[in-house]
CSV table of C-alpha atoms in Angstrom, one decimal:
chain,number,residue,atom,x,y,z
A,92,UNK,CA,-8.0,50.3,-4.9
A,93,UNK,CA,-7.2,46.8,-3.5
A,94,UNK,CA,-4.0,45.3,-4.9
A,95,UNK,CA,-3.3,41.7,-6.0
A,96,UNK,CA,-0.2,39.9,-4.9
A,97,UNK,CA,2.6,40.2,-7.5
A,98,UNK,CA,0.7,42.8,-9.6
A,99,UNK,CA,3.9,44.8,-10.0
A,100,UNK,CA,5.8,41.8,-11.5
A,101,UNK,CA,9.4,43.0,-11.5
A,102,UNK,CA,9.6,46.4,-9.9
A,103,UNK,CA,12.4,48.6,-11.1
A,104,UNK,CA,13.5,51.7,-9.1
A,105,UNK,CA,14.5,54.3,-11.7
A,106,UNK,CA,16.2,57.6,-11.2
A,107,UNK,CA,18.1,58.3,-14.4
A,108,UNK,CA,21.5,57.2,-13.2
A,109,UNK,CA,23.8,54.8,-15.1
A,110,UNK,CA,23.1,52.2,-12.4
A,111,UNK,CA,19.4,52.7,-12.8
A,112,UNK,CA,19.7,52.1,-16.6
A,113,UNK,CA,21.6,48.9,-15.9
A,114,UNK,CA,18.9,47.7,-13.6
A,115,UNK,CA,16.3,48.4,-16.3
A,116,UNK,CA,18.3,46.5,-18.9
A,117,UNK,CA,18.6,43.5,-16.5
A,118,UNK,CA,14.9,43.6,-15.6
A,119,UNK,CA,13.9,43.6,-19.3
A,120,UNK,CA,15.6,40.2,-19.9
A,121,UNK,CA,14.4,38.8,-16.5
A,122,UNK,CA,10.8,39.7,-17.4
A,123,UNK,CA,11.1,37.9,-20.7
A,124,UNK,CA,12.5,34.8,-18.9
A,125,UNK,CA,9.7,34.9,-16.3
A,126,UNK,CA,6.9,36.0,-18.7
A,127,UNK,CA,5.9,38.6,-16.1
A,128,UNK,CA,5.1,42.4,-16.2
A,129,UNK,CA,7.5,45.2,-15.4
A,130,UNK,CA,6.8,48.3,-13.3
A,131,UNK,CA,9.1,51.3,-13.7
A,132,UNK,CA,8.8,53.4,-10.6
A,133,UNK,CA,10.3,56.8,-9.8
A,134,UNK,CA,9.8,58.4,-6.4
A,135,UNK,CA,9.9,62.1,-5.9
A,136,UNK,CA,11.1,62.6,-2.3
A,137,UNK,CA,9.9,65.6,-0.3
A,138,UNK,CA,11.9,68.7,-1.2
A,139,UNK,CA,14.0,70.4,1.5
A,140,UNK,CA,13.9,74.1,0.6
A,141,UNK,CA,15.6,76.9,2.5
A,142,UNK,CA,14.1,80.4,3.0
A,143,UNK,CA,12.5,82.2,1.2
A,144,UNK,CA,10.2,79.2,0.2
A,145,UNK,CA,7.6,81.1,-1.8
A,146,UNK,CA,10.1,82.3,-4.4
A,147,UNK,CA,11.4,78.9,-5.4
A,148,UNK,CA,8.9,76.3,-4.3
A,149,UNK,CA,6.8,76.4,-7.5
A,150,UNK,CA,9.8,76.2,-9.9
A,151,UNK,CA,11.3,73.4,-7.9
A,152,UNK,CA,8.1,71.4,-7.9
A,153,UNK,CA,7.6,71.9,-11.7
A,154,UNK,CA,11.3,70.9,-12.4
A,155,UNK,CA,11.0,67.8,-10.3
A,156,UNK,CA,7.7,66.7,-12.1
A,157,UNK,CA,9.3,67.4,-15.5
A,158,UNK,CA,12.4,65.4,-14.5
A,159,UNK,CA,10.2,62.5,-13.3
A,160,UNK,CA,8.5,62.3,-16.6
A,161,UNK,CA,11.8,62.4,-18.4
A,162,UNK,CA,13.3,59.6,-16.2
A,163,UNK,CA,10.3,57.4,-16.7
A,164,UNK,CA,10.2,58.0,-20.5
A,165,UNK,CA,13.9,57.2,-20.9
A,166,UNK,CA,13.6,54.1,-18.7
A,167,UNK,CA,10.7,52.9,-20.8
A,168,UNK,CA,12.7,53.3,-24.0
A,169,UNK,CA,15.7,51.5,-22.4
A,170,UNK,CA,13.4,48.6,-21.4
A,171,UNK,CA,11.9,48.2,-24.8
A,172,UNK,CA,15.3,48.4,-26.5
A,173,UNK,CA,16.5,45.4,-24.4
A,174,UNK,CA,13.5,43.1,-24.9
A,175,UNK,CA,15.0,42.0,-28.2
A,176,UNK,CA,12.8,39.8,-30.5
A,177,UNK,CA,10.8,38.4,-27.6
A,178,UNK,CA,7.2,39.3,-26.9
A,179,UNK,CA,7.2,42.5,-24.9
A,180,UNK,CA,5.9,42.1,-21.3
A,181,UNK,CA,3.2,44.4,-20.0
A,182,UNK,CA,4.8,47.6,-18.7
A,183,UNK,CA,3.4,50.0,-16.2
A,184,UNK,CA,4.9,53.3,-15.0
A,185,UNK,CA,4.3,55.1,-11.7
A,186,UNK,CA,5.5,58.3,-10.2
A,187,UNK,CA,5.2,58.5,-6.4
A,188,UNK,CA,5.6,61.3,-4.0
A,189,UNK,CA,7.0,60.2,-0.6
A,190,UNK,CA,10.1,58.9,1.0
A,191,UNK,CA,12.0,56.8,-1.6
A,192,UNK,CA,12.8,53.7,0.4
A,193,UNK,CA,9.5,53.5,2.3
A,194,UNK,CA,7.6,53.9,-1.0
A,195,UNK,CA,9.6,51.2,-2.7
A,196,UNK,CA,9.3,48.9,0.2
A,197,UNK,CA,5.5,49.3,0.2
A,198,UNK,CA,5.4,48.5,-3.5
A,199,UNK,CA,7.7,45.5,-3.0
A,200,UNK,CA,4.9,43.9,-1.1
A,201,UNK,CA,3.1,43.5,-4.5
A,202,UNK,CA,6.2,42.5,-6.5
A,203,UNK,CA,7.8,39.2,-7.5
A,204,UNK,CA,11.2,40.9,-7.4
A,205,UNK,CA,12.8,44.3,-7.1
A,206,UNK,CA,15.6,45.5,-9.4
A,207,UNK,CA,17.7,48.5,-8.3
A,208,UNK,CA,21.0,50.1,-9.2
A,209,UNK,CA,23.8,49.7,-6.7
A,210,UNK,CA,23.9,53.4,-6.2
A,211,UNK,CA,22.0,56.5,-7.4
A,212,UNK,CA,22.9,60.0,-8.4
A,213,UNK,CA,25.3,61.7,-6.1
A,214,UNK,CA,27.0,58.7,-4.6
A,215,UNK,CA,30.7,58.4,-4.9
A,216,UNK,CA,32.6,55.3,-5.7
A,217,UNK,CA,31.7,51.7,-5.3
A,218,UNK,CA,33.0,51.3,-1.7
A,219,UNK,CA,29.5,51.4,-0.2
A,220,UNK,CA,26.0,50.5,-1.4
A,221,UNK,CA,23.6,53.4,-2.1
A,222,UNK,CA,21.1,54.2,0.6
A,223,UNK,CA,18.2,53.0,-1.6
A,224,UNK,CA,19.7,49.7,-2.6
A,225,UNK,CA,20.9,49.1,0.9
A,226,UNK,CA,17.5,49.8,2.4
A,227,UNK,CA,15.8,47.5,0.0
A,228,UNK,CA,18.1,44.5,0.5
A,229,UNK,CA,17.8,45.0,4.3
A,230,UNK,CA,14.0,45.1,4.4
A,231,UNK,CA,12.2,44.2,1.2
A,232,UNK,CA,9.9,41.2,1.5
A,233,UNK,CA,10.8,39.8,-2.0
A,234,UNK,CA,14.2,39.1,-3.7
A,235,UNK,CA,16.2,42.2,-4.6
A,236,UNK,CA,18.5,42.3,-7.6
A,237,UNK,CA,21.4,44.8,-7.2
A,238,UNK,CA,23.0,45.8,-10.6
A,239,UNK,CA,26.1,47.9,-11.1
A,240,UNK,CA,26.5,50.5,-13.9
A,241,UNK,CA,28.9,48.2,-15.9
A,242,UNK,CA,26.4,45.3,-15.7
A,243,UNK,CA,23.0,44.7,-17.2
A,244,UNK,CA,24.2,44.1,-20.7
A,245,UNK,CA,23.2,40.8,-22.4
A,246,UNK,CA,24.8,38.1,-20.3
A,247,UNK,CA,26.9,35.2,-21.5
A,248,UNK,CA,24.3,32.5,-21.1
A,249,UNK,CA,27.1,29.9,-21.2
A,250,UNK,CA,28.3,31.2,-17.8
A,251,UNK,CA,26.8,29.6,-14.7
A,252,UNK,CA,24.6,31.0,-11.9
A,253,UNK,CA,26.6,31.2,-8.7
A,254,UNK,CA,24.9,30.3,-5.4
A,255,UNK,CA,26.3,30.9,-1.9
A,256,UNK,CA,24.9,28.2,0.4
A,257,UNK,CA,25.5,27.7,4.1
A,258,UNK,CA,22.6,25.5,5.3
A,259,UNK,CA,20.6,28.4,6.9
A,260,UNK,CA,17.0,29.2,6.1
A,261,UNK,CA,18.1,32.2,4.1
A,262,UNK,CA,20.3,30.0,1.9
A,263,UNK,CA,17.5,27.5,1.4
A,264,UNK,CA,15.3,30.3,-0.1
A,265,UNK,CA,18.3,31.4,-2.2
A,266,UNK,CA,18.8,27.8,-3.4
A,267,UNK,CA,15.2,27.6,-4.6
A,268,UNK,CA,15.6,30.8,-6.6
A,269,UNK,CA,19.0,29.8,-8.0
A,270,UNK,CA,17.8,26.5,-9.4
A,271,UNK,CA,14.8,28.3,-11.0
A,272,UNK,CA,17.1,31.0,-12.5
A,273,UNK,CA,19.6,28.5,-13.8
A,274,UNK,CA,16.8,26.4,-15.4
A,275,UNK,CA,15.2,29.4,-17.1
A,276,UNK,CA,18.6,30.4,-18.5
A,277,UNK,CA,19.6,26.9,-19.6
A,278,UNK,CA,22.7,27.5,-17.4
A,279,UNK,CA,24.8,25.5,-15.0
A,280,UNK,CA,24.8,26.2,-11.3
A,281,UNK,CA,27.9,26.5,-9.1
A,282,UNK,CA,27.0,25.9,-5.5
A,283,UNK,CA,29.7,27.3,-3.2
A,284,UNK,CA,29.9,26.5,0.5
A,285,UNK,CA,32.7,28.0,2.7
A,286,UNK,CA,33.1,25.9,5.8
A,287,UNK,CA,35.0,28.6,7.7
A,288,UNK,CA,33.7,32.0,8.5
A,289,UNK,CA,37.1,33.3,9.3
A,290,UNK,CA,40.4,33.3,7.4
A,291,UNK,CA,42.3,30.2,8.5
A,292,UNK,CA,45.9,28.9,8.5
A,293,UNK,CA,47.1,25.3,8.9
A,294,UNK,CA,47.3,24.3,12.5
A,295,UNK,CA,49.4,21.3,13.5
A,296,UNK,CA,47.3,18.2,14.0
A,297,UNK,CA,44.1,19.7,12.7
A,298,UNK,CA,42.2,17.4,10.3
A,299,UNK,CA,41.1,19.7,7.5
A,300,UNK,CA,39.7,16.9,5.5
A,301,UNK,CA,37.1,16.2,8.2
A,302,UNK,CA,35.8,19.8,7.8
A,303,UNK,CA,35.8,19.5,4.0
A,304,UNK,CA,33.8,16.3,4.3
A,305,UNK,CA,31.3,18.0,6.6
A,306,UNK,CA,31.0,20.9,4.2
A,307,UNK,CA,30.4,18.4,1.4
A,308,UNK,CA,27.7,16.8,3.4
A,309,UNK,CA,25.9,20.1,3.9
A,310,UNK,CA,26.0,20.7,0.2
A,311,UNK,CA,24.7,17.3,-0.6
A,312,UNK,CA,21.8,17.5,1.8
A,313,UNK,CA,20.8,20.9,0.7
A,314,UNK,CA,21.0,20.3,-3.0
A,315,UNK,CA,19.6,16.7,-3.3
A,316,UNK,CA,15.9,17.6,-3.5
A,317,UNK,CA,16.4,20.5,-5.8
A,318,UNK,CA,18.5,18.5,-8.2
A,319,UNK,CA,15.6,16.0,-8.4
A,320,UNK,CA,13.2,18.8,-9.1
A,321,UNK,CA,15.5,20.5,-11.7
A,322,UNK,CA,17.2,17.6,-13.6
A,323,UNK,CA,18.1,19.9,-16.4
A,324,UNK,CA,20.4,22.0,-14.2
A,325,UNK,CA,24.0,20.8,-14.1
A,326,UNK,CA,25.4,21.4,-10.6
A,327,UNK,CA,29.0,21.9,-9.8
A,328,UNK,CA,29.7,21.7,-6.0
A,329,UNK,CA,32.5,23.7,-4.5
A,330,UNK,CA,33.7,23.5,-0.8
A,331,UNK,CA,36.3,26.1,0.1
A,332,UNK,CA,38.1,27.0,3.3
A,333,UNK,CA,38.2,30.8,3.6
A,334,UNK,CA,36.0,33.8,4.0
A,335,UNK,CA,32.8,33.1,2.0
A,336,UNK,CA,32.5,36.7,0.5
A,337,UNK,CA,36.0,36.5,-0.9
A,338,UNK,CA,35.3,33.3,-2.8
A,339,UNK,CA,31.9,34.5,-4.0
A,340,UNK,CA,33.3,37.7,-5.3
A,341,UNK,CA,36.1,35.9,-7.0
A,342,UNK,CA,33.8,33.3,-8.6
A,343,UNK,CA,31.4,36.1,-9.7
A,344,UNK,CA,33.9,37.0,-12.4
A,345,UNK,CA,32.9,33.9,-14.2
A,346,UNK,CA,29.2,34.0,-13.4
A,347,UNK,CA,26.2,35.6,-15.1
A,348,UNK,CA,24.3,36.0,-11.9
A,349,UNK,CA,25.0,35.6,-8.1
A,350,UNK,CA,22.4,34.6,-5.6
A,351,UNK,CA,22.8,34.8,-1.8
A,352,UNK,CA,20.6,34.8,1.3
A,353,UNK,CA,20.5,37.8,3.5
A,354,UNK,CA,21.1,36.2,6.8
A,355,UNK,CA,23.6,33.4,7.3
A,356,UNK,CA,25.0,31.3,10.1
A,357,UNK,CA,24.4,32.8,13.5
A,358,UNK,CA,21.7,35.2,12.2
A,359,UNK,CA,18.5,35.8,14.0
A,360,UNK,CA,15.1,37.3,13.1
A,361,UNK,CA,15.3,41.0,12.6
A,362,UNK,CA,19.1,41.0,12.2
A,363,UNK,CA,20.5,43.4,9.7
A,364,UNK,CA,21.9,42.2,6.4
A,365,UNK,CA,24.7,39.7,6.9
A,366,UNK,CA,28.2,40.8,6.2
A,367,UNK,CA,28.7,38.2,3.4
A,368,UNK,CA,25.7,39.2,1.3
A,369,UNK,CA,26.4,42.9,1.9
A,370,UNK,CA,30.0,42.5,0.7
A,371,UNK,CA,28.9,40.4,-2.3
A,372,UNK,CA,26.2,42.9,-3.4
A,373,UNK,CA,28.7,45.7,-3.1
A,374,UNK,CA,31.6,44.1,-5.0
A,375,UNK,CA,30.6,41.2,-7.2
A,376,UNK,CA,31.3,41.4,-10.9
A,377,UNK,CA,27.8,40.2,-11.9
A,378,UNK,CA,24.2,41.2,-10.9
A,379,UNK,CA,23.5,39.9,-7.4
A,380,UNK,CA,20.1,38.8,-6.1
A,381,UNK,CA,19.7,38.9,-2.3
A,382,UNK,CA,17.0,36.6,-0.9
A,383,UNK,CA,15.2,36.7,2.4
A,384,UNK,CA,14.5,33.5,4.3
């Protein structure tokens, strides 16, 4: 059957992990804000079974199907429990049989946004992103929200939305989404620009104020039109001199949401996820939305 653009609304990858539950909770409130449907999708990857296959294949298949139904049912209950008093969005559930990342990427073509846990079952620690979340933020055609297990609870709507901006096409797309998210939440927006991509130390005779001024000009140029379009959003500009990821991670402690582009200065078409957005998605203390140019 032919699909319509955006028919999945917010697509949530679910697998029963604590991170997956957090992504469902976050998506529930995002769907209410956007008045858009939610799709809960669980993908059953092809089983790798050692010899003798015939003795175990049937039982494994049956267990995986039962587990998929349980995961979807629990995700649906979690979603409805986090809608609150708002009108419930339309909810659809799907179980797919294929490679997990390829199947989710195909569905992302028909989604407004994808929400995924930072890691799934079997991952260890928070030092790296899970293979599914990493694959999605590298290649999904729509924004991807990465949520950690300790996140996804009702946010403090008095906290701002944090935007990392560097003047690239990726950050332009991120800026558009950040203003929209802040407006929907009735929140302020902190726009952070780091004018150095490397850690720096004072050098005799170097005019640091000149670089700060240039950074301020970048922010002013990039934000002007959006501030006119969203007069309800109070914007706080921050120009810093240090590694961008370090400041974004630090500022995320006081934010309800972080939004970054997935290719920054020096990037080129087809380049893998920038180191800044990768580090922020991995370590921020708030849900992170990574946006393609």
